[in-house]
CSV table of C-alpha atoms in Angstrom, one decimal:
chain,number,residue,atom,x,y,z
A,17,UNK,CA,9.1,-21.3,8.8
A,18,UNK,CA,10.0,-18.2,11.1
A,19,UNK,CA,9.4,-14.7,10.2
A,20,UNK,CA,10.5,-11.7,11.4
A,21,UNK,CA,8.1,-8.7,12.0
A,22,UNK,CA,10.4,-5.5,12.5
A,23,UNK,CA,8.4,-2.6,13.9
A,24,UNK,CA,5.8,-5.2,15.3
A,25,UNK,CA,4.4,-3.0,17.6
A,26,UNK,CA,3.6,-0.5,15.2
A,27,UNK,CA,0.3,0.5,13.8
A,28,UNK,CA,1.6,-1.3,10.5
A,29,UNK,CA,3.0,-4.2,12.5
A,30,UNK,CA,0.0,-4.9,14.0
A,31,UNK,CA,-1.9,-5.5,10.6
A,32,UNK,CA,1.2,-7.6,9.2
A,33,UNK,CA,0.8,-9.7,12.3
A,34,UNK,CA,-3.3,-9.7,12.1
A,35,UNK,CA,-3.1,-10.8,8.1
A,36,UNK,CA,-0.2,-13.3,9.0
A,37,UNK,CA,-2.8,-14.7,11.5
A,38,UNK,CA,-5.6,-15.0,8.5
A,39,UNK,CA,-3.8,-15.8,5.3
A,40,UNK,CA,-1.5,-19.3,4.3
A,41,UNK,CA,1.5,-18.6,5.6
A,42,UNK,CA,3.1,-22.1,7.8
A,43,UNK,CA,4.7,-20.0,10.1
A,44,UNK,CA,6.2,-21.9,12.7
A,45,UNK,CA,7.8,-19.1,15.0
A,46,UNK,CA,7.5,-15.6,15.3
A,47,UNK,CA,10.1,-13.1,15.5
A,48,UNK,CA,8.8,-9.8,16.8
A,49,UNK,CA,11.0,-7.5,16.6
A,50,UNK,CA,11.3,-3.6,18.0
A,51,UNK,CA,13.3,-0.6,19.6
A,52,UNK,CA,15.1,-1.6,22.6
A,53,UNK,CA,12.1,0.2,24.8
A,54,UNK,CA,10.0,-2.5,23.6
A,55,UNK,CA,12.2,-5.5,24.1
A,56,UNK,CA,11.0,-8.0,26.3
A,57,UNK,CA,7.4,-7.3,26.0
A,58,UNK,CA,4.7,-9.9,25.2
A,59,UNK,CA,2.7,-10.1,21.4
A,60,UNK,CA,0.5,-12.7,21.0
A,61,UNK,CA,0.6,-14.2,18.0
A,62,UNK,CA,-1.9,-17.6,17.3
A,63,UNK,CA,-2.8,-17.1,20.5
A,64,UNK,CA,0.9,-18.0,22.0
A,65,UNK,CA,3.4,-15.6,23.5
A,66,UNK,CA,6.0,-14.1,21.9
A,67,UNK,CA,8.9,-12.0,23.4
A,68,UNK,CA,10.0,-8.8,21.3
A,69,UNK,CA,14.1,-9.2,20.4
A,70,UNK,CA,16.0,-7.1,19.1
A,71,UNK,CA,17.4,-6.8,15.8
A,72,UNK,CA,20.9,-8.7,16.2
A,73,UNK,CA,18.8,-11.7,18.0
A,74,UNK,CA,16.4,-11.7,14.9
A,75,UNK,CA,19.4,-11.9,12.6
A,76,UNK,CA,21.0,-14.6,14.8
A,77,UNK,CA,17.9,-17.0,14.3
A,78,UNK,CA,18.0,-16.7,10.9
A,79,UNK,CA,14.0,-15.9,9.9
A,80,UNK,CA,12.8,-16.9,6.3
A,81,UNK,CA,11.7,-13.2,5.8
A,82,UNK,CA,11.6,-10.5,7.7
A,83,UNK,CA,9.0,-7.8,6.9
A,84,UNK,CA,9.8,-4.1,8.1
A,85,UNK,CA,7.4,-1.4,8.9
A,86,UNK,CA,9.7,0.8,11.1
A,87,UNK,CA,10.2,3.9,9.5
A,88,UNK,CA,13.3,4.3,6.4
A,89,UNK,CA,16.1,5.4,8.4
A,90,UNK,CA,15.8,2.0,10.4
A,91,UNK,CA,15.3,0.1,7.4
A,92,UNK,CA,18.3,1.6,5.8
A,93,UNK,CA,20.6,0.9,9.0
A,94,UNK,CA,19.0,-2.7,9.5
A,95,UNK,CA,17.7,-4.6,6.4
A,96,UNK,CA,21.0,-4.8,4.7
A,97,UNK,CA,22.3,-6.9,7.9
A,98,UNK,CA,19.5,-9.0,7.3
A,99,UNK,CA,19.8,-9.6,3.4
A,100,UNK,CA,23.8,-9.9,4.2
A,101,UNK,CA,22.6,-12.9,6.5
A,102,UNK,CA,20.7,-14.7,4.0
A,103,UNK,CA,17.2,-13.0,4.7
A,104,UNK,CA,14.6,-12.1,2.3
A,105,UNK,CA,13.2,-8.9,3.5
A,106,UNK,CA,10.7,-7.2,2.2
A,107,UNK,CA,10.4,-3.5,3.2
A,108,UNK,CA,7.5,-0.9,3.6
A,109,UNK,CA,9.3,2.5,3.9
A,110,UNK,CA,10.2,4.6,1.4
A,111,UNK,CA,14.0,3.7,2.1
A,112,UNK,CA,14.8,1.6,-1.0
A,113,UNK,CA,11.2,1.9,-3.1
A,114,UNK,CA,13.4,4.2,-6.2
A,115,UNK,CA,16.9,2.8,-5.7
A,116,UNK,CA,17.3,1.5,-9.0
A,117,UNK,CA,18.9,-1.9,-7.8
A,118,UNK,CA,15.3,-3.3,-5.6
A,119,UNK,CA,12.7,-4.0,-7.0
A,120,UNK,CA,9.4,-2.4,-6.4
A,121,UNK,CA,6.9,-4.7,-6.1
A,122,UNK,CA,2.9,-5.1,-6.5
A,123,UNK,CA,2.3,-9.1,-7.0
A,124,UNK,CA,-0.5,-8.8,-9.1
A,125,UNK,CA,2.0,-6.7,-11.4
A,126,UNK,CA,5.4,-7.7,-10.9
A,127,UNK,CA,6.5,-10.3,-9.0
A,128,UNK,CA,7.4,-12.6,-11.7
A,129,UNK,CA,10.0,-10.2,-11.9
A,130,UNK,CA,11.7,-11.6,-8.2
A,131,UNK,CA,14.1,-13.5,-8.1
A,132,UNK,CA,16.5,-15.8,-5.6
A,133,UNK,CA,18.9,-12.6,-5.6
A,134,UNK,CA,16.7,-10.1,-4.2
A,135,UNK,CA,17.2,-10.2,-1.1
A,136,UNK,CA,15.5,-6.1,-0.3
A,137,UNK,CA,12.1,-6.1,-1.8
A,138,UNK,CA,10.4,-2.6,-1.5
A,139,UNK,CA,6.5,-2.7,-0.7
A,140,UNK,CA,5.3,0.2,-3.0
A,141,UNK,CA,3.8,3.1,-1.1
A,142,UNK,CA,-0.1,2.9,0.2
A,143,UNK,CA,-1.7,5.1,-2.4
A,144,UNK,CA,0.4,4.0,-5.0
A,145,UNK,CA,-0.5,0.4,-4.3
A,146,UNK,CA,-4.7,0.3,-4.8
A,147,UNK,CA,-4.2,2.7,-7.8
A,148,UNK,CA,-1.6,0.6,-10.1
A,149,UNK,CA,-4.0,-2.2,-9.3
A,150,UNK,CA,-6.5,-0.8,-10.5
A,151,UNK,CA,-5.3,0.7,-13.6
A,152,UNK,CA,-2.6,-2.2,-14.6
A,153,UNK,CA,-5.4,-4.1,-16.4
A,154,UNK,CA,-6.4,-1.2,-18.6
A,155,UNK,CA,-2.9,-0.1,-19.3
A,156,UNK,CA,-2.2,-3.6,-20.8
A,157,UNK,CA,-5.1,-3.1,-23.2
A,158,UNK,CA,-5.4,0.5,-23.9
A,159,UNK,CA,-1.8,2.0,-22.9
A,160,UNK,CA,-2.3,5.0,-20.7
A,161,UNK,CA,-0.8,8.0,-21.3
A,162,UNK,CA,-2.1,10.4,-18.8
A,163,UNK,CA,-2.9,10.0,-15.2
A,164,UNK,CA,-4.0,12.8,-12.7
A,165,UNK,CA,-5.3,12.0,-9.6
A,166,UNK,CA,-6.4,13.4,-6.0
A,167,UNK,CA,-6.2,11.1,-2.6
A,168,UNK,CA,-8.8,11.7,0.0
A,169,UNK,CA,-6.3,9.5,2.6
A,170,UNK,CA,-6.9,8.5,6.1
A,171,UNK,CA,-5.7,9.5,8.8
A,172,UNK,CA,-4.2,5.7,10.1
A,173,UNK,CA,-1.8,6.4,7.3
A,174,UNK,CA,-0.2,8.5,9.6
A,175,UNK,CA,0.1,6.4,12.9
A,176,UNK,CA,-1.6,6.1,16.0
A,177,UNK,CA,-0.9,9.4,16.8
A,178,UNK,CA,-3.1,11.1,14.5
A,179,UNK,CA,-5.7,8.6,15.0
A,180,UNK,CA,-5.8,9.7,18.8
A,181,UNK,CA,-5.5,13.1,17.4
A,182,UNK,CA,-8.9,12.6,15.5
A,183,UNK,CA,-10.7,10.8,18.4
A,184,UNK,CA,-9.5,13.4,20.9
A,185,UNK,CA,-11.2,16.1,18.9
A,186,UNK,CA,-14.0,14.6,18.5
A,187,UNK,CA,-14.7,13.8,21.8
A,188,UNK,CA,-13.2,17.5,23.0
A,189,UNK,CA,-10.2,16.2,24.6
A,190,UNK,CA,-6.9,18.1,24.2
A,191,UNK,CA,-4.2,15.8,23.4
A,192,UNK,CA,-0.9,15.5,21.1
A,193,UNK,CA,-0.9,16.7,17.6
A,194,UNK,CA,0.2,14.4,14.8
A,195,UNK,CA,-1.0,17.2,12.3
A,196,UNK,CA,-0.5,20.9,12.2
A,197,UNK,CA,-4.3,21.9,12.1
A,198,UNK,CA,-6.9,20.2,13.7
A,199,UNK,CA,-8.3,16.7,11.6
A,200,UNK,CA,-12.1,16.5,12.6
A,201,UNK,CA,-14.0,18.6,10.4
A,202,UNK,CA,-11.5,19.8,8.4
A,203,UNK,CA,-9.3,18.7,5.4
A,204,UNK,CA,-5.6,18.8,5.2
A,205,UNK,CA,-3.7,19.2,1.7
A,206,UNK,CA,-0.6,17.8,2.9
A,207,UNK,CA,0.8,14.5,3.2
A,208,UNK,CA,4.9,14.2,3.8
A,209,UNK,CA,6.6,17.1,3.6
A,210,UNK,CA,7.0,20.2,0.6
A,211,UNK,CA,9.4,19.4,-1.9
A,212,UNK,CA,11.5,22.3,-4.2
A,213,UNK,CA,8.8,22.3,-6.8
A,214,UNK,CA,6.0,22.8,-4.7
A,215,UNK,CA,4.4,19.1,-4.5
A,216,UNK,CA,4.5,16.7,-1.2
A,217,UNK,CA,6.7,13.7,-1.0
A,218,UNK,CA,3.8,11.7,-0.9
A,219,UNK,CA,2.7,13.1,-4.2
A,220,UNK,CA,6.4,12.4,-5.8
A,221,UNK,CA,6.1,8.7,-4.3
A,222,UNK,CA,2.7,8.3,-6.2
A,223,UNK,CA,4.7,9.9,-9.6
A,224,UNK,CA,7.6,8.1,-9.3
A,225,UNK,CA,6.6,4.6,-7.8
A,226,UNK,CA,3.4,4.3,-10.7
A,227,UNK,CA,6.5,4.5,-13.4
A,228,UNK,CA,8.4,1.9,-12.0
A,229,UNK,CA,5.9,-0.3,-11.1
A,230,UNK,CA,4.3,-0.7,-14.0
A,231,UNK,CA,7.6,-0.4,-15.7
A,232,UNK,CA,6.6,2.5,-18.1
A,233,UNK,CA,8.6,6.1,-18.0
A,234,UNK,CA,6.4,7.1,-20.8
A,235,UNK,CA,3.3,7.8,-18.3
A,236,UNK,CA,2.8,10.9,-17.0
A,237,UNK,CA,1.2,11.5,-13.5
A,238,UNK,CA,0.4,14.4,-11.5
A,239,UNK,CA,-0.9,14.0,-8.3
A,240,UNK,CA,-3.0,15.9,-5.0
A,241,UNK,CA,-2.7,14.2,-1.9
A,242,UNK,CA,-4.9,15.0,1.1
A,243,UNK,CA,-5.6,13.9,4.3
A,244,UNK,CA,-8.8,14.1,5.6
A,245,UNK,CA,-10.8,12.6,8.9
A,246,UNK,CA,-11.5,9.1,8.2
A,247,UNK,CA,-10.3,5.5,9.5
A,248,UNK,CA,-11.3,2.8,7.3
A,249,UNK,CA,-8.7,3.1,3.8
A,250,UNK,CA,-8.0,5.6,1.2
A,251,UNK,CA,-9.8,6.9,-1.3
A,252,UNK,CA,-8.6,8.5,-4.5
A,253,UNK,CA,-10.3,10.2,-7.9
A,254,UNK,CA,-8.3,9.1,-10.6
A,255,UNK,CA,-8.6,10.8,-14.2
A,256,UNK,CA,-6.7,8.5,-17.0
A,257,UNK,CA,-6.1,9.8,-20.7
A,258,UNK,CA,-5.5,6.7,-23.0
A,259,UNK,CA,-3.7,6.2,-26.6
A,260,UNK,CA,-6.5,4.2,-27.8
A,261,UNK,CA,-10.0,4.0,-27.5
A,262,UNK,CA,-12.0,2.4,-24.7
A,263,UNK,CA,-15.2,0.9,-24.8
A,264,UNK,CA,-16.9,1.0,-21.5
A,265,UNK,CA,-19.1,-1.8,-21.2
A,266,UNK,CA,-15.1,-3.8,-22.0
A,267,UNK,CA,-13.6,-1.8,-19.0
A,268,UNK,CA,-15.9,-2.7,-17.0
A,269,UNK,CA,-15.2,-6.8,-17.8
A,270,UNK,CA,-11.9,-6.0,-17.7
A,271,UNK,CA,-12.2,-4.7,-14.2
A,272,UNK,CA,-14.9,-7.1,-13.1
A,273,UNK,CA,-12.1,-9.7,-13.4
A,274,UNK,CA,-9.2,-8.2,-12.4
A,275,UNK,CA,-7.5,-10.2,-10.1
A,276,UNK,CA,-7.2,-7.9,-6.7
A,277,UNK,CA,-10.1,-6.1,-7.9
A,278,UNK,CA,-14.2,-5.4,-7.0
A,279,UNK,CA,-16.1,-3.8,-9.3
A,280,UNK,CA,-18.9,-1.6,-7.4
A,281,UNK,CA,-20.0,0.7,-9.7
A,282,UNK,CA,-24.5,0.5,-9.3
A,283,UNK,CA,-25.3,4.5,-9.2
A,284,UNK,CA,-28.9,3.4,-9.6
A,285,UNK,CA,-28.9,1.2,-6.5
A,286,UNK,CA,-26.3,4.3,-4.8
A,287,UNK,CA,-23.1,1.3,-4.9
A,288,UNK,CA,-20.1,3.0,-5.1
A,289,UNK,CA,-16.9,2.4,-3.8
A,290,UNK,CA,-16.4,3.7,0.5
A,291,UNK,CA,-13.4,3.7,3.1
A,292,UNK,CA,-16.0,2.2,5.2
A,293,UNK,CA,-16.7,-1.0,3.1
A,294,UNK,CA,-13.4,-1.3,2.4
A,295,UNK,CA,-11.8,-1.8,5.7
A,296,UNK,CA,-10.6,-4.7,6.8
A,297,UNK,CA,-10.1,-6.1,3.2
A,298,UNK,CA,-7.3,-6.8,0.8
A,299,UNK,CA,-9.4,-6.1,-2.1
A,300,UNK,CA,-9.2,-2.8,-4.0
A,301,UNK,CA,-12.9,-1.5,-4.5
A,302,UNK,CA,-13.4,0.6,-8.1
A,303,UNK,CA,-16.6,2.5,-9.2
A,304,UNK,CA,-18.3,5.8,-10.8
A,305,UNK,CA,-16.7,4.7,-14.2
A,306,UNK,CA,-17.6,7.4,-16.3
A,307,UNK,CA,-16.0,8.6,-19.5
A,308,UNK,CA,-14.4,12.1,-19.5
A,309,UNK,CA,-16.8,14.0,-21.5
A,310,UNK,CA,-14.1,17.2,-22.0
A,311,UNK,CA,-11.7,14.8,-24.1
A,312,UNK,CA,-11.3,11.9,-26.1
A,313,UNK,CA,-10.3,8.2,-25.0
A,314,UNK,CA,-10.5,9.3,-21.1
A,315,UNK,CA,-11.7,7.9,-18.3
A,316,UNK,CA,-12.9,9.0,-14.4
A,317,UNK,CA,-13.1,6.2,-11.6
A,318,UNK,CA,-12.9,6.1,-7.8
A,319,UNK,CA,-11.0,3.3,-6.2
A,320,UNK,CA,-10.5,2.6,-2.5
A,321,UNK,CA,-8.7,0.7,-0.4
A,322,UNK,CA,-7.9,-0.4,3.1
A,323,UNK,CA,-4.3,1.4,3.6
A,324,UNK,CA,-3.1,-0.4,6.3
A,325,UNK,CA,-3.9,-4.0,4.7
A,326,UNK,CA,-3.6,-4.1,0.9
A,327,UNK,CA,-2.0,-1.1,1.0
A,328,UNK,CA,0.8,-2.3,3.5
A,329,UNK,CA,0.5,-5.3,5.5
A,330,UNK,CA,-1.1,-7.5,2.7
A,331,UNK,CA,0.9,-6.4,-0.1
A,332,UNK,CA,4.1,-7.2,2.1
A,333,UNK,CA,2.3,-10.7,2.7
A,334,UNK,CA,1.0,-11.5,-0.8
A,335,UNK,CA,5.3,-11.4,-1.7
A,336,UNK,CA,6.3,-13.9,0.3
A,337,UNK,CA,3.6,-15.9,-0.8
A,338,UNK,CA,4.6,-15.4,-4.1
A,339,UNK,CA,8.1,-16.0,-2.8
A,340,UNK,CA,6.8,-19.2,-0.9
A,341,UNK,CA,4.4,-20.9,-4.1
A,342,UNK,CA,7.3,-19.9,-6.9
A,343,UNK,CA,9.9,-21.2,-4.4
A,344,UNK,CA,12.4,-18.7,-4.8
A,345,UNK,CA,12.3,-19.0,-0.8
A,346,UNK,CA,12.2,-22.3,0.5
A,347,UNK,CA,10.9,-23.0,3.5
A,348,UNK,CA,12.9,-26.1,5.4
């Protein structure tokens, strides 16, 4: 089986390569793919080289998939011309995540709603990802109605730039700026940038992408997101309003075997969810379950996740499996 990895010398692209390396996948041949700069350098992949092509020369081999982490205007010039050419792509920019014709998907949600004709699959955006996985299992059985939330997001979500940004201040080195303010020792209410009604487009991507995900306009969101000096995965305090009652010793069974999910939530033994347990896993970590003591049938948790796997590379991955096991992709 080949696959395509577009933007494969990316910060993303190096997770999708690193979890392609871990999980079941029988790839057979690699396809690295990135700018023209790039071409002709060496990724090693199982421990064998593989040249970076170009786009056209990835087409012309004809990959099973080809997964994309290189930014939406690329994604909207290139992964038609692969889904034209019999690809499956699955994409994680925001290029195609609210066209109404793609499907945006989280497999422990949705993906039994793939099929052989989509040929563009949008990977849902980071902080939207742990979140829906989180609270999927408790909107089956109690039907949310309310959800407001704040991100504490790190800074890898924004490239390797701002993670030399955050090192170089640290260590009181002057250096590029991937932010406007200085990172270290501070906190940045701003991911994206400020849309007409005052919120970020990362905040919009977390209203809009929960809705469609989980395939119900009737939820409300409002969302804070904010970046502040960390590596290891996001964090986020969520605040969910139900229509019907919870009982909390039920939520947390319900959690405690939700596929995708880990349940820390020990205050007594100080076992609560942190970025820096979480990296380097798929899993989404969810604790301080607590009820909402202002208002009936609410709830409070804090769920964390490793941005650049579950909430990228892994999520990308966990489709084409999906794909692969259902076999609405065949491999030859």
């Amino acid at each position: 089986m080949k696959i395509a990895v577009v933007g494969a010398t990316g910060l993303v692209g190096g997770q999708i390569l690193k979890v392609l390396e871990e999980r079941n996948l029988p790839v057979t041949e690699l396809l690295p793919v990135a700018s023209e700069r790039s071409v002709g350098k060496e990724i090693i992949f199982k421990g064998k080289p593989y040249k970076v092509v170009d786009a056209a020369t990835a087409i012309s081999k004809k990959p099973h998939f080809a997964i994309f982490s290189a930014g939406g205007s690329t994604s909207l010039e290139l992964a038609p011309k692969f889904a034209e050419a019999g690809i499956t792509v699955i994409d994680n920019s925001s290029a195609w995540r609210m066209d109404p014709t793609k499907k945006l998907v989280v497999p422990e949600i949705n993906a039994n709603t793939l099929t052989k004709e989509d040929k563009i699959i949008a990977n849902p955006n980071c902080s939207t990802i742990q979140m829906v996985v989180a609270l999927n299992p408790l909107h089956k059985k109690y039907k949310i109605k309310r959800i407001v939330v704040s991100t504490y997001q790190s800074v890898t979500g924004t490239g390797k730039k701002a993670v030399d940004q955050l090192m170089n201040e640290r260590n009181g080195v002057d250096g590029p700026m991937a932010y406007a303010y200085p990172i270290d020792l501070n906190v940045i209410p701003h991911i994206d940038v400020f849309t007409e009604n005052g919120y970020t487009k990362e905040e919009m991507k977390m209203i809009n992408e929960t809705k469609k995900i989980m395939g119900d306009d009737s939820i409300k969101v409002t969302a804070t997101t904010v970046r502040i000096p960390v590596m290891g995965g996001h964090s986020e305090s969520v605040n969910i309003e139900f229509e019907n009652e919870f009982d909390m010793e039920e939520v947390k069974k319900i959690l405690g075997s939700a596929e995708g999910v880990i349940l820390e939530d020990d205050v007594k033994n100080l076992k609560y969810p942190m970025p820096m347990n979480a990296h380097n896993r798929d899993e989404v970590f969810v604790g301080r379950l607590r009820r909402d003591e202002t208002q009936p049938k609410t709830l409070n948790m804090w769920i964390v996740a490793d941005n650049l796997r579950k909430g990228a590379a892994t999520n990308a991955i966990q489709i084409a499996e999906y794909l692969l096991k259902n076999k609405v992709v065949v491999a030859n």
